[in-house]
């Protein structure tokens, strides 16, 4: 709304959720949400597909998502690399790039944003919605939930990523010692973390917000909590 005809649009690269095992940019929930986002916000949305576990164990999803961002970035200044998309090249303004993702896609969005500086890419903003992070040390209500829940989380992560060191893998815990402070290098001017009151992952989202603020990341960090709502309610209701 209000975008002049022919004007280039901000580009939002959005990574879908699904615990790395289900989901697609084409599923009805994600597709409808992105249609509404593009129409109401006046943006051009790019929703990459990525390979899913267990057929394609992690880090395949992260690798594919990173390749997708590199492909999007190749359209800057009217380029498009070896496989350009005419619509993105003609209508996308890569100087106004935003990265976003929900659930597992929120985790992916963080990882690609932390890598993006090395590519010379910087986003105007990073949107992390109900992220699927974890870690070996209990935070929030995880201790009260008992060892069984943490054991299930660890087992599931190892199912997704055989050979991983566990929940403190940097792809699961961006603030672990193994991550080497990479979170502070998020290549975005500001970060918005969204959590939902009734979401089992709510405390991890708050933990991400607090940890990013304390990491040395120099941009703006904000937290938005949706009261009375559950996990990714905005696109499955």
mmCIF file of C-alpha atoms in Angstrom:
data_model
loop_
_atom_site.group_PDB
_atom_site.id
_atom_site.type_symbol
_atom_site.label_atom_id
_atom_site.label_comp_id
_atom_site.label_asym_id
_atom_site.label_seq_id
_atom_site.Cartn_x
_atom_site.Cartn_y
_atom_site.Cartn_z
ATOM 1 C CA UNK A 1 0.000 0.000 0.000
ATOM 2 C CA UNK A 2 1.300 3.421 -0.941
ATOM 3 C CA UNK A 3 4.131 1.975 -3.078
ATOM 4 C CA UNK A 4 4.438 3.923 -6.352
ATOM 5 C CA UNK A 5 3.889 1.841 -9.464
ATOM 6 C CA UNK A 6 7.245 0.684 -10.795
ATOM 7 C CA UNK A 7 9.106 1.369 -7.549
ATOM 8 C CA UNK A 8 11.407 -1.360 -6.297
ATOM 9 C CA UNK A 9 10.345 -3.203 -3.172
ATOM 10 C CA UNK A 10 12.170 -4.257 -0.009
ATOM 11 C CA UNK A 11 13.096 -7.950 -0.118
ATOM 12 C CA UNK A 12 12.193 -10.330 2.714
ATOM 13 C CA UNK A 13 13.911 -13.721 2.670
ATOM 14 C CA UNK A 14 11.704 -15.972 4.795
ATOM 15 C CA UNK A 15 12.661 -19.465 6.003
ATOM 16 C CA UNK A 16 9.732 -21.727 6.862
ATOM 17 C CA UNK A 17 9.532 -23.850 10.006
ATOM 18 C CA UNK A 18 8.745 -27.509 10.618
ATOM 19 C CA UNK A 19 11.448 -28.812 13.005
ATOM 20 C CA UNK A 20 13.683 -29.473 9.982
ATOM 21 C CA UNK A 21 11.561 -32.503 9.033
ATOM 22 C CA UNK A 22 8.328 -31.090 7.563
ATOM 23 C CA UNK A 23 7.067 -27.902 5.975
ATOM 24 C CA UNK A 24 7.501 -26.104 2.705
ATOM 25 C CA UNK A 25 7.320 -22.610 1.309
ATOM 26 C CA UNK A 26 4.368 -23.923 -0.716
ATOM 27 C CA UNK A 27 2.310 -25.317 2.153
ATOM 28 C CA UNK A 28 -1.003 -23.486 2.642
ATOM 29 C CA UNK A 29 -0.041 -21.943 5.993
ATOM 30 C CA UNK A 30 3.243 -20.433 4.837
ATOM 31 C CA UNK A 31 1.983 -19.485 1.380
ATOM 32 C CA UNK A 32 -1.072 -17.653 2.743
ATOM 33 C CA UNK A 33 0.987 -15.861 5.362
ATOM 34 C CA UNK A 34 3.559 -14.670 2.822
ATOM 35 C CA UNK A 35 0.843 -13.537 0.408
ATOM 36 C CA UNK A 36 -0.614 -11.382 3.183
ATOM 37 C CA UNK A 37 2.827 -10.110 4.240
ATOM 38 C CA UNK A 38 3.759 -9.124 0.680
ATOM 39 C CA UNK A 39 0.438 -7.358 0.119
ATOM 40 C CA UNK A 40 0.157 -5.542 3.432
ATOM 41 C CA UNK A 41 3.822 -4.627 3.947
ATOM 42 C CA UNK A 42 4.580 -3.855 0.312
ATOM 43 C CA UNK A 43 7.545 -6.202 0.077
ATOM 44 C CA UNK A 44 8.871 -8.831 -2.287
ATOM 45 C CA UNK A 45 9.028 -12.157 -0.428
ATOM 46 C CA UNK A 46 11.508 -14.895 -1.264
ATOM 47 C CA UNK A 47 10.814 -18.205 0.497
ATOM 48 C CA UNK A 48 13.575 -20.758 -0.130
ATOM 49 C CA UNK A 49 13.003 -24.485 0.034
ATOM 50 C CA UNK A 50 15.599 -26.560 1.843
ATOM 51 C CA UNK A 51 16.210 -30.274 2.159
ATOM 52 C CA UNK A 52 14.557 -31.979 5.116
ATOM 53 C CA UNK A 53 15.726 -34.598 7.603
ATOM 54 C CA UNK A 54 15.974 -37.528 8.069
ATOM 55 C CA UNK A 55 16.480 -38.169 4.359
ATOM 56 C CA UNK A 56 18.835 -35.197 4.295
ATOM 57 C CA UNK A 57 20.351 -34.786 7.779
ATOM 58 C CA UNK A 58 21.526 -31.453 9.080
ATOM 59 C CA UNK A 59 23.406 -29.376 8.175
ATOM 60 C CA UNK A 60 21.718 -29.780 4.750
ATOM 61 C CA UNK A 61 18.903 -27.355 5.654
ATOM 62 C CA UNK A 62 21.418 -24.708 6.740
ATOM 63 C CA UNK A 63 23.597 -25.251 3.675
ATOM 64 C CA UNK A 64 20.651 -24.911 1.293
ATOM 65 C CA UNK A 65 19.416 -21.816 3.112
ATOM 66 C CA UNK A 66 22.834 -20.211 2.878
ATOM 67 C CA UNK A 67 23.024 -20.954 -0.855
ATOM 68 C CA UNK A 68 19.588 -19.373 -1.236
ATOM 69 C CA UNK A 69 20.763 -16.168 0.446
ATOM 70 C CA UNK A 70 23.820 -16.037 -1.798
ATOM 71 C CA UNK A 71 21.538 -16.428 -4.813
ATOM 72 C CA UNK A 72 19.303 -13.582 -3.619
ATOM 73 C CA UNK A 73 22.338 -11.369 -2.970
ATOM 74 C CA UNK A 74 23.595 -12.027 -6.499
ATOM 75 C CA UNK A 75 20.679 -9.922 -7.782
ATOM 76 C CA UNK A 76 22.068 -6.734 -6.236
ATOM 77 C CA UNK A 77 22.687 -3.908 -8.710
ATOM 78 C CA UNK A 78 20.499 -5.670 -11.277
ATOM 79 C CA UNK A 79 22.652 -8.786 -11.436
ATOM 80 C CA UNK A 80 21.513 -12.354 -10.982
ATOM 81 C CA UNK A 81 24.501 -14.607 -11.288
ATOM 82 C CA UNK A 82 24.218 -17.713 -13.440
ATOM 83 C CA UNK A 83 20.518 -18.275 -12.688
ATOM 84 C CA UNK A 84 18.818 -14.885 -12.352
ATOM 85 C CA UNK A 85 15.165 -14.398 -11.526
ATOM 86 C CA UNK A 86 13.794 -11.573 -13.704
ATOM 87 C CA UNK A 87 11.092 -10.637 -11.179
ATOM 88 C CA UNK A 88 13.572 -10.304 -8.307
ATOM 89 C CA UNK A 89 16.102 -8.458 -10.459
ATOM 90 C CA UNK A 90 13.512 -5.988 -11.767
ATOM 91 C CA UNK A 91 11.418 -5.403 -8.664
ATOM 92 C CA UNK A 92 13.637 -6.184 -5.648
ATOM 93 C CA UNK A 93 15.669 -3.559 -3.796
ATOM 94 C CA UNK A 94 18.530 -5.481 -2.179
ATOM 95 C CA UNK A 95 19.641 -2.378 -0.298
ATOM 96 C CA UNK A 96 16.503 -3.006 1.779
ATOM 97 C CA UNK A 97 16.984 -6.656 2.618
ATOM 98 C CA UNK A 98 15.310 -8.356 5.571
ATOM 99 C CA UNK A 99 15.869 -11.896 6.843
ATOM 100 C CA UNK A 100 13.116 -13.743 8.669
ATOM 101 C CA UNK A 101 12.091 -17.182 9.803
ATOM 102 C CA UNK A 102 9.776 -19.038 12.129
ATOM 103 C CA UNK A 103 10.509 -21.957 14.463
ATOM 104 C CA UNK A 104 13.306 -23.968 12.804
ATOM 105 C CA UNK A 105 13.301 -21.270 10.142
ATOM 106 C CA UNK A 106 14.059 -18.715 12.839
ATOM 107 C CA UNK A 107 17.114 -20.722 13.813
ATOM 108 C CA UNK A 108 18.147 -20.844 10.166
ATOM 109 C CA UNK A 109 17.609 -17.091 9.756
ATOM 110 C CA UNK A 110 19.960 -16.421 12.677
ATOM 111 C CA UNK A 111 22.674 -18.687 11.274
ATOM 112 C CA UNK A 112 22.603 -17.194 7.786
ATOM 113 C CA UNK A 113 22.565 -13.677 9.259
ATOM 114 C CA UNK A 114 25.647 -14.486 11.328
ATOM 115 C CA UNK A 115 27.402 -15.706 8.177
ATOM 116 C CA UNK A 116 26.195 -12.932 5.887
ATOM 117 C CA UNK A 117 28.854 -10.409 6.842
ATOM 118 C CA UNK A 118 31.483 -12.602 5.253
ATOM 119 C CA UNK A 119 29.505 -12.403 2.018
ATOM 120 C CA UNK A 120 29.401 -8.626 2.179
ATOM 121 C CA UNK A 121 25.655 -8.729 2.770
ATOM 122 C CA UNK A 122 23.962 -6.700 5.485
ATOM 123 C CA UNK A 123 20.253 -6.801 6.225
ATOM 124 C CA UNK A 124 18.188 -3.872 7.414
ATOM 125 C CA UNK A 125 16.529 -6.207 9.870
ATOM 126 C CA UNK A 126 16.363 -9.771 11.171
ATOM 127 C CA UNK A 127 13.032 -11.207 12.337
ATOM 128 C CA UNK A 128 13.262 -14.297 14.563
ATOM 129 C CA UNK A 129 9.816 -15.774 15.273
ATOM 130 C CA UNK A 130 9.322 -18.452 17.967
ATOM 131 C CA UNK A 131 12.819 -19.838 17.353
ATOM 132 C CA UNK A 132 13.775 -23.477 17.757
ATOM 133 C CA UNK A 133 17.007 -23.097 19.750
ATOM 134 C CA UNK A 134 18.254 -25.344 22.523
ATOM 135 C CA UNK A 135 21.278 -25.945 24.726
ATOM 136 C CA UNK A 136 22.696 -28.427 27.198
ATOM 137 C CA UNK A 137 22.178 -26.115 30.185
ATOM 138 C CA UNK A 138 18.581 -25.640 31.316
ATOM 139 C CA UNK A 139 17.065 -22.172 31.073
ATOM 140 C CA UNK A 140 13.648 -20.854 32.073
ATOM 141 C CA UNK A 141 11.154 -23.626 32.708
ATOM 142 C CA UNK A 142 13.372 -26.352 31.206
ATOM 143 C CA UNK A 143 14.660 -27.427 34.619
ATOM 144 C CA UNK A 144 11.155 -27.786 35.988
ATOM 145 C CA UNK A 145 10.165 -29.848 32.963
ATOM 146 C CA UNK A 146 12.591 -32.558 34.048
ATOM 147 C CA UNK A 147 15.485 -34.480 32.573
ATOM 148 C CA UNK A 148 13.215 -36.550 30.338
ATOM 149 C CA UNK A 149 12.249 -33.541 28.219
ATOM 150 C CA UNK A 150 15.878 -32.493 27.782
ATOM 151 C CA UNK A 151 16.824 -36.082 26.914
ATOM 152 C CA UNK A 152 14.109 -36.118 24.225
ATOM 153 C CA UNK A 153 15.381 -32.819 22.841
ATOM 154 C CA UNK A 154 18.930 -34.152 22.703
ATOM 155 C CA UNK A 155 17.834 -37.410 21.069
ATOM 156 C CA UNK A 156 15.801 -35.555 18.473
ATOM 157 C CA UNK A 157 18.702 -33.225 17.657
ATOM 158 C CA UNK A 158 20.986 -36.226 17.155
ATOM 159 C CA UNK A 159 18.301 -37.757 14.919
ATOM 160 C CA UNK A 160 18.315 -34.581 12.846
ATOM 161 C CA UNK A 161 22.098 -34.303 12.848
ATOM 162 C CA UNK A 162 23.899 -37.637 13.383
ATOM 163 C CA UNK A 163 27.442 -37.050 14.567
ATOM 164 C CA UNK A 164 26.625 -33.682 16.114
ATOM 165 C CA UNK A 165 28.143 -33.020 19.556
ATOM 166 C CA UNK A 166 24.609 -32.428 20.878
ATOM 167 C CA UNK A 167 22.514 -29.470 21.973
ATOM 168 C CA UNK A 168 25.508 -27.155 22.321
ATOM 169 C CA UNK A 169 26.258 -27.535 18.635
ATOM 170 C CA UNK A 170 26.472 -23.949 17.286
ATOM 171 C CA UNK A 171 23.563 -24.720 14.955
ATOM 172 C CA UNK A 172 21.391 -25.408 18.013
ATOM 173 C CA UNK A 173 22.961 -23.096 20.602
ATOM 174 C CA UNK A 174 24.400 -19.940 18.991
ATOM 175 C CA UNK A 175 25.863 -18.843 22.328
ATOM 176 C CA UNK A 176 27.726 -22.036 23.207
ATOM 177 C CA UNK A 177 31.481 -22.040 23.589
ATOM 178 C CA UNK A 178 31.717 -23.900 20.273
ATOM 179 C CA UNK A 179 29.922 -21.023 18.516
ATOM 180 C CA UNK A 180 32.936 -18.816 19.207
ATOM 181 C CA UNK A 181 30.985 -15.587 19.644
ATOM 182 C CA UNK A 182 29.556 -15.754 16.119
ATOM 183 C CA UNK A 183 26.170 -14.446 17.279
ATOM 184 C CA UNK A 184 27.608 -10.979 17.809
ATOM 185 C CA UNK A 185 28.463 -10.868 14.094
ATOM 186 C CA UNK A 186 24.819 -10.954 12.973
ATOM 187 C CA UNK A 187 24.824 -8.832 9.817
ATOM 188 C CA UNK A 188 21.625 -6.905 10.451
ATOM 189 C CA UNK A 189 21.019 -3.392 11.693
ATOM 190 C CA UNK A 190 18.358 -4.535 14.135
ATOM 191 C CA UNK A 191 16.772 -7.746 15.382
ATOM 192 C CA UNK A 192 13.201 -8.390 16.469
ATOM 193 C CA UNK A 193 12.553 -11.609 18.419
ATOM 194 C CA UNK A 194 8.939 -12.740 18.724
ATOM 195 C CA UNK A 195 7.747 -15.184 21.385
ATOM 196 C CA UNK A 196 4.319 -16.495 22.365
ATOM 197 C CA UNK A 197 3.167 -16.891 25.957
ATOM 198 C CA UNK A 198 1.855 -20.453 25.549
ATOM 199 C CA UNK A 199 4.695 -21.693 23.350
ATOM 200 C CA UNK A 200 6.930 -24.410 24.847
ATOM 201 C CA UNK A 201 9.836 -22.622 23.141
ATOM 202 C CA UNK A 202 8.959 -19.250 24.675
ATOM 203 C CA UNK A 203 11.785 -19.201 27.235
ATOM 204 C CA UNK A 204 14.385 -20.061 24.604
ATOM 205 C CA UNK A 205 13.239 -17.081 22.585
ATOM 206 C CA UNK A 206 13.646 -14.791 25.587
ATOM 207 C CA UNK A 207 17.040 -16.393 26.249
ATOM 208 C CA UNK A 208 18.077 -15.626 22.673
ATOM 209 C CA UNK A 209 16.983 -12.004 23.106
ATOM 210 C CA UNK A 210 18.879 -11.579 26.373
ATOM 211 C CA UNK A 211 21.962 -13.420 25.135
ATOM 212 C CA UNK A 212 22.155 -11.441 21.896
ATOM 213 C CA UNK A 213 21.938 -8.153 23.826
ATOM 214 C CA UNK A 214 24.820 -9.326 26.039
ATOM 215 C CA UNK A 215 26.914 -10.711 23.168
ATOM 216 C CA UNK A 216 28.413 -7.469 21.927
ATOM 217 C CA UNK A 217 26.098 -7.283 18.911
ATOM 218 C CA UNK A 218 25.990 -3.526 18.183
ATOM 219 C CA UNK A 219 22.518 -3.224 16.638
ATOM 220 C CA UNK A 220 19.068 -2.748 18.116
ATOM 221 C CA UNK A 221 17.409 -5.768 19.742
ATOM 222 C CA UNK A 222 13.724 -5.880 20.623
ATOM 223 C CA UNK A 223 11.402 -8.512 22.061
ATOM 224 C CA UNK A 224 7.702 -8.883 21.248
ATOM 225 C CA UNK A 225 5.557 -11.315 23.245
ATOM 226 C CA UNK A 226 2.103 -12.377 22.048
ATOM 227 C CA UNK A 227 0.016 -13.063 25.125
ATOM 228 C CA UNK A 228 -2.424 -15.962 25.142
ATOM 229 C CA UNK A 229 -0.996 -17.435 21.948
ATOM 230 C CA UNK A 230 0.893 -20.608 21.046
ATOM 231 C CA UNK A 231 3.640 -21.617 18.646
ATOM 232 C CA UNK A 232 3.467 -19.974 15.182
ATOM 233 C CA UNK A 233 -0.186 -19.117 15.803
ATOM 234 C CA UNK A 234 -0.100 -16.361 13.195
ATOM 235 C CA UNK A 235 0.137 -18.734 10.255
ATOM 236 C CA UNK A 236 -1.734 -21.825 11.457
ATOM 237 C CA UNK A 237 -4.896 -20.266 12.869
#
